[in-house]
Amino acid sequence: LNHDMTLPEFKFIWYMEYSHRMWGRAVGLAYLLPAAYFWHRGCLSPPLKGRVLALCALVCFQGLLGWYMVKSGLEEKPDSYDIPRVSQYRLAAHLGSALVLYSASLWTGLSLLLPQHKLPETKQLLRLRQYAHGTTALIFLTALSGAFVAGLDAGLVYNSFPKMGERWIPDDLLAFSPMLRNIFENPTTVQFDHRILGIASITAVTALYFFSRKIPLPRRTRMAVTSLLAVACMQ
């Protein structure tokens, strides 16, 4: 399929993959070596030890998942002469695992650096927290759907917005059988779902921002909500 590839073109993709692997291994060392040092010096509390162990295990799992994902792109499929590609399921798992690792690392770091605010548990504050958790789940789901778009090259199917081609709902949205396959394997459906989830995410973040304006919040929390809205609009 790539018989006309030049050596510089091959080097470009080779070094891209090589850099990604080396960076991943550097991340692993950045976790494991300090964790071992602080553990040995007795700097970690029992709850923090459990969290550090979980983070280190997740780093190792992330590397294993990356190998498992790449392996799927090297398997020759006898019934397909398409461009070799990794499994969209494994790609989504690899991305999802990375997001969990990043979020857990950030949460752990901020928990240690910034003391938790002692706020009165009002009904509005509880609702804000629940809504923030729901928005987080929606954003995570949107990111995972993006991995399916990438894995299937679904972004190449339609390049117009807000309509897909000349229609709001494409004709081939449910072309695969059984119907459930469309959600994960039909490029049109995958792109359609990603668009809907993206719009839902930006709507949820905007609503979260305006709801937070009605509640007296600490400066740090207000900055976080405002930053979330800014990043969502940029995204």
One Martini backbone bead per residue (centre of mass of N, CA, C, O) as a GRO file, in nm:
protein
  235
    1LEU     BB    1   0.053   0.065  -0.015
    2ASN     BB    2   0.369   0.203   0.038
    3HIS     BB    3   0.581   0.183  -0.217
    4ASP     BB    4   0.638   0.519  -0.246
    5MET     BB    5   0.796   0.554   0.002
    6THR     BB    6   1.016   0.742   0.158
    7LEU     BB    7   1.257   0.769   0.388
    8PRO     BB    8   1.168   1.040   0.521
    9GLU     BB    9   0.870   0.948   0.562
   10PHE     BB   10   0.937   0.711   0.747
   11LYS     BB   11   1.090   0.869   0.967
   12PHE     BB   12   0.858   1.040   1.062
   13ILE     BB   13   0.673   0.806   1.174
   14TRP     BB   14   0.888   0.670   1.347
   15TYR     BB   15   0.957   0.915   1.538
   16MET     BB   16   0.674   0.955   1.644
   17GLU     BB   17   0.652   0.679   1.785
   18TYR     BB   18   0.916   0.687   1.945
   19SER     BB   19   0.851   0.943   2.112
   20HIS     BB   20   0.598   0.832   2.247
   21ARG     BB   21   0.738   0.600   2.396
   22MET     BB   22   0.954   0.765   2.550
   23TRP     BB   23   0.754   0.948   2.695
   24GLY     BB   24   0.607   0.720   2.845
   25ARG     BB   25   0.860   0.622   3.002
   26ALA     BB   26   0.913   0.892   3.144
   27VAL     BB   27   0.648   0.893   3.299
   28GLY     BB   28   0.700   0.634   3.456
   29LEU     BB   29   0.955   0.742   3.606
   30ALA     BB   30   0.810   0.996   3.730
   31TYR     BB   31   0.653   0.801   3.919
   32LEU     BB   32   0.831   0.564   4.041
   33LEU     BB   33   1.080   0.702   4.168
   34PRO     BB   34   0.943   0.902   4.369
   35ALA     BB   35   0.766   0.691   4.506
   36ALA     BB   36   0.998   0.522   4.623
   37TYR     BB   37   1.132   0.749   4.784
   38PHE     BB   38   0.886   0.843   4.963
   39TRP     BB   39   0.831   0.566   5.079
   40HIS     BB   40   1.112   0.520   5.213
   41ARG     BB   41   1.085   0.803   5.387
   42GLY     BB   42   0.780   0.823   5.503
   43CYS     BB   43   0.578   1.049   5.342
   44LEU     BB   44   0.333   0.849   5.335
   45SER     BB   45   0.024   0.792   5.372
   46PRO     BB   46  -0.192   0.538   5.362
   47PRO     BB   47  -0.388   0.665   5.146
   48LEU     BB   48  -0.154   0.757   4.953
   49LYS     BB   49  -0.039   0.480   4.890
   50GLY     BB   50  -0.286   0.373   4.738
   51ARG     BB   51  -0.282   0.595   4.519
   52VAL     BB   52   0.006   0.547   4.413
   53LEU     BB   53  -0.034   0.254   4.329
   54ALA     BB   54  -0.263   0.311   4.128
   55LEU     BB   55  -0.101   0.501   3.941
   56CYS     BB   56   0.129   0.306   3.869
   57ALA     BB   57  -0.056   0.088   3.749
   58LEU     BB   58  -0.179   0.276   3.529
   59VAL     BB   59   0.081   0.327   3.377
   60CYS     BB   60   0.136   0.033   3.299
   61PHE     BB   61  -0.139  -0.014   3.161
   62GLN     BB   62  -0.105   0.202   2.942
   63GLY     BB   63   0.133   0.065   2.798
   64LEU     BB   64  -0.012  -0.203   2.738
   65LEU     BB   65  -0.246  -0.076   2.575
   66GLY     BB   66  -0.068   0.046   2.353
   67TRP     BB   67   0.038  -0.223   2.244
   68TYR     BB   68  -0.242  -0.348   2.185
   69MET     BB   69  -0.323  -0.134   1.980
   70VAL     BB   70  -0.089  -0.152   1.772
   71LYS     BB   71  -0.125  -0.454   1.707
   72SER     BB   72  -0.397  -0.413   1.542
   73GLY     BB   73  -0.236  -0.263   1.296
   74LEU     BB   74  -0.052  -0.543   1.223
   75GLU     BB   75  -0.298  -0.698   1.128
   76GLU     BB   76  -0.385  -0.904   0.874
   77LYS     BB   77  -0.666  -0.871   0.668
   78PRO     BB   78  -0.808  -1.086   0.436
   79ASP     BB   79  -1.084  -0.888   0.376
   80SER     BB   80  -0.867  -0.639   0.358
   81TYR     BB   81  -0.733  -0.334   0.161
   82ASP     BB   82  -0.698  -0.128   0.353
   83ILE     BB   83  -0.587   0.083   0.558
   84PRO     BB   84  -0.400   0.055   0.814
   85ARG     BB   85  -0.556   0.002   1.144
   86VAL     BB   86  -0.663   0.057   1.439
   87SER     BB   87  -0.862  -0.011   1.686
   88GLN     BB   88  -1.120   0.181   1.807
   89TYR     BB   89  -1.146   0.041   2.083
   90ARG     BB   90  -0.844   0.062   2.172
   91LEU     BB   91  -0.818   0.366   2.136
   92ALA     BB   92  -1.035   0.444   2.346
   93ALA     BB   93  -0.900   0.299   2.584
   94HIS     BB   94  -0.632   0.455   2.577
   95LEU     BB   95  -0.756   0.738   2.614
   96GLY     BB   96  -0.924   0.684   2.870
   97SER     BB   97  -0.684   0.603   3.049
   98ALA     BB   98  -0.532   0.873   3.020
   99LEU     BB   99  -0.754   1.053   3.145
  100VAL     BB  100  -0.762   0.915   3.419
  101LEU     BB  101  -0.464   0.957   3.491
  102TYR     BB  102  -0.459   1.266   3.469
  103SER     BB  103  -0.691   1.331   3.667
  104ALA     BB  104  -0.575   1.180   3.915
  105SER     BB  105  -0.313   1.340   3.930
  106LEU     BB  106  -0.433   1.623   3.960
  107TRP     BB  107  -0.608   1.565   4.208
  108THR     BB  108  -0.377   1.480   4.395
  109GLY     BB  109  -0.204   1.735   4.376
  110LEU     BB  110  -0.426   1.942   4.467
  111SER     BB  111  -0.488   1.806   4.743
  112LEU     BB  112  -0.193   1.875   4.853
  113LEU     BB  113  -0.168   2.191   4.780
  114LEU     BB  114  -0.486   2.231   4.839
  115PRO     BB  115  -0.702   2.312   5.057
  116GLN     BB  116  -1.005   2.239   5.161
  117HIS     BB  117  -1.304   2.371   5.156
  118LYS     BB  118  -1.528   2.495   5.411
  119LEU     BB  119  -1.852   2.438   5.325
  120PRO     BB  120  -2.172   2.475   5.318
  121GLU     BB  121  -2.428   2.226   5.270
  122THR     BB  122  -2.601   2.324   5.037
  123LYS     BB  123  -2.828   2.270   4.793
  124GLN     BB  124  -2.675   2.428   4.568
  125LEU     BB  125  -2.395   2.295   4.607
  126LEU     BB  126  -2.483   2.005   4.554
  127ARG     BB  127  -2.591   2.059   4.268
  128LEU     BB  128  -2.324   2.160   4.149
  129ARG     BB  129  -2.165   1.900   4.197
  130GLN     BB  130  -2.346   1.710   4.036
  131TYR     BB  131  -2.327   1.868   3.769
  132ALA     BB  132  -2.018   1.847   3.742
  133HIS     BB  133  -2.009   1.538   3.723
  134GLY     BB  134  -2.191   1.513   3.473
  135THR     BB  135  -2.010   1.687   3.287
  136THR     BB  136  -1.762   1.509   3.305
  137ALA     BB  137  -1.891   1.256   3.178
  138LEU     BB  138  -1.963   1.392   2.907
  139ILE     BB  139  -1.674   1.471   2.824
  140PHE     BB  140  -1.558   1.186   2.829
  141LEU     BB  141  -1.751   1.072   2.612
  142THR     BB  142  -1.666   1.268   2.388
  143ALA     BB  143  -1.369   1.182   2.375
  144LEU     BB  144  -1.424   0.884   2.305
  145SER     BB  145  -1.574   0.947   2.039
  146GLY     BB  146  -1.317   1.069   1.905
  147ALA     BB  147  -1.167   0.797   1.881
  148PHE     BB  148  -1.366   0.678   1.674
  149VAL     BB  149  -1.320   0.888   1.459
  150ALA     BB  150  -1.018   0.830   1.423
  151GLY     BB  151  -1.029   0.514   1.376
  152LEU     BB  152  -1.245   0.567   1.111
  153ASP     BB  153  -1.221   0.839   0.960
  154ALA     BB  154  -1.498   1.013   1.008
  155GLY     BB  155  -1.407   1.312   0.929
  156LEU     BB  156  -1.426   1.246   0.602
  157VAL     BB  157  -1.732   1.225   0.535
  158TYR     BB  158  -1.799   1.509   0.681
  159ASN     BB  159  -1.737   1.889   0.628
  160SER     BB  160  -2.008   2.000   0.750
  161PHE     BB  161  -2.168   2.288   0.926
  162PRO     BB  162  -2.434   2.151   1.081
  163LYS     BB  163  -2.457   1.991   0.845
  164MET     BB  164  -2.470   1.677   0.660
  165GLY     BB  165  -2.440   1.815   0.399
  166GLU     BB  166  -2.793   1.843   0.320
  167ARG     BB  167  -2.836   1.721   0.613
  168TRP     BB  168  -2.922   1.658   0.940
  169ILE     BB  169  -2.993   1.351   0.864
  170PRO     BB  170  -2.852   1.091   0.749
  171ASP     BB  171  -2.919   0.810   0.558
  172ASP     BB  172  -2.658   0.625   0.685
  173LEU     BB  173  -2.699   0.600   1.004
  174LEU     BB  174  -2.849   0.283   0.974
  175ALA     BB  175  -2.686   0.071   0.774
  176PHE     BB  176  -2.629  -0.127   0.992
  177SER     BB  177  -2.612  -0.481   1.093
  178PRO     BB  178  -2.689  -0.433   1.365
  179MET     BB  179  -2.770  -0.130   1.506
  180LEU     BB  180  -2.536  -0.112   1.723
  181ARG     BB  181  -2.292  -0.094   1.519
  182ASN     BB  182  -2.317   0.209   1.438
  183ILE     BB  183  -2.193   0.344   1.696
  184PHE     BB  184  -1.887   0.194   1.634
  185GLU     BB  185  -1.870   0.143   1.283
  186ASN     BB  186  -2.016   0.393   1.169
  187PRO     BB  187  -1.892   0.683   1.053
  188THR     BB  188  -2.149   0.855   1.049
  189THR     BB  189  -2.250   0.797   1.338
  190VAL     BB  190  -1.992   0.878   1.487
  191GLN     BB  191  -1.997   1.174   1.395
  192PHE     BB  192  -2.280   1.244   1.493
  193ASP     BB  193  -2.234   1.179   1.795
  194HIS     BB  194  -1.999   1.378   1.838
  195ARG     BB  195  -2.158   1.631   1.779
  196ILE     BB  196  -2.378   1.600   1.996
  197LEU     BB  197  -2.182   1.578   2.238
  198GLY     BB  198  -2.041   1.851   2.194
  199ILE     BB  199  -2.294   2.027   2.225
  200ALA     BB  200  -2.370   1.918   2.506
  201SER     BB  201  -2.110   2.006   2.651
  202ILE     BB  202  -2.121   2.316   2.600
  203THR     BB  203  -2.399   2.346   2.734
  204ALA     BB  204  -2.327   2.236   3.017
  205VAL     BB  205  -2.099   2.438   3.081
  206THR     BB  206  -2.268   2.695   3.054
  207ALA     BB  207  -2.477   2.619   3.271
  208LEU     BB  208  -2.274   2.590   3.501
  209TYR     BB  209  -2.178   2.880   3.501
  210PHE     BB  210  -2.456   3.023   3.553
  211PHE     BB  211  -2.517   2.869   3.816
  212SER     BB  212  -2.258   2.965   3.975
  213ARG     BB  213  -2.339   3.277   3.987
  214LYS     BB  214  -2.566   3.220   4.225
  215ILE     BB  215  -2.315   3.138   4.399
  216PRO     BB  216  -2.119   3.152   4.677
  217LEU     BB  217  -1.774   3.147   4.594
  218PRO     BB  218  -1.471   3.082   4.577
  219ARG     BB  219  -1.225   3.201   4.382
  220ARG     BB  220  -1.113   2.927   4.281
  221THR     BB  221  -1.383   2.813   4.177
  222ARG     BB  222  -1.453   3.041   3.981
  223MET     BB  223  -1.201   3.005   3.805
  224ALA     BB  224  -1.261   2.715   3.717
  225VAL     BB  225  -1.531   2.767   3.571
  226THR     BB  226  -1.427   2.984   3.374
  227SER     BB  227  -1.205   2.808   3.244
  228LEU     BB  228  -1.393   2.590   3.137
  229LEU     BB  229  -1.546   2.772   2.939
  230ALA     BB  230  -1.301   2.870   2.773
  231VAL     BB  231  -1.202   2.585   2.681
  232ALA     BB  232  -1.467   2.493   2.547
  233CYS     BB  233  -1.476   2.716   2.333
  234MET     BB  234  -1.199   2.652   2.205
  235GLN     BB  235  -1.275   2.343   2.144
   0.00000   0.00000   0.00000
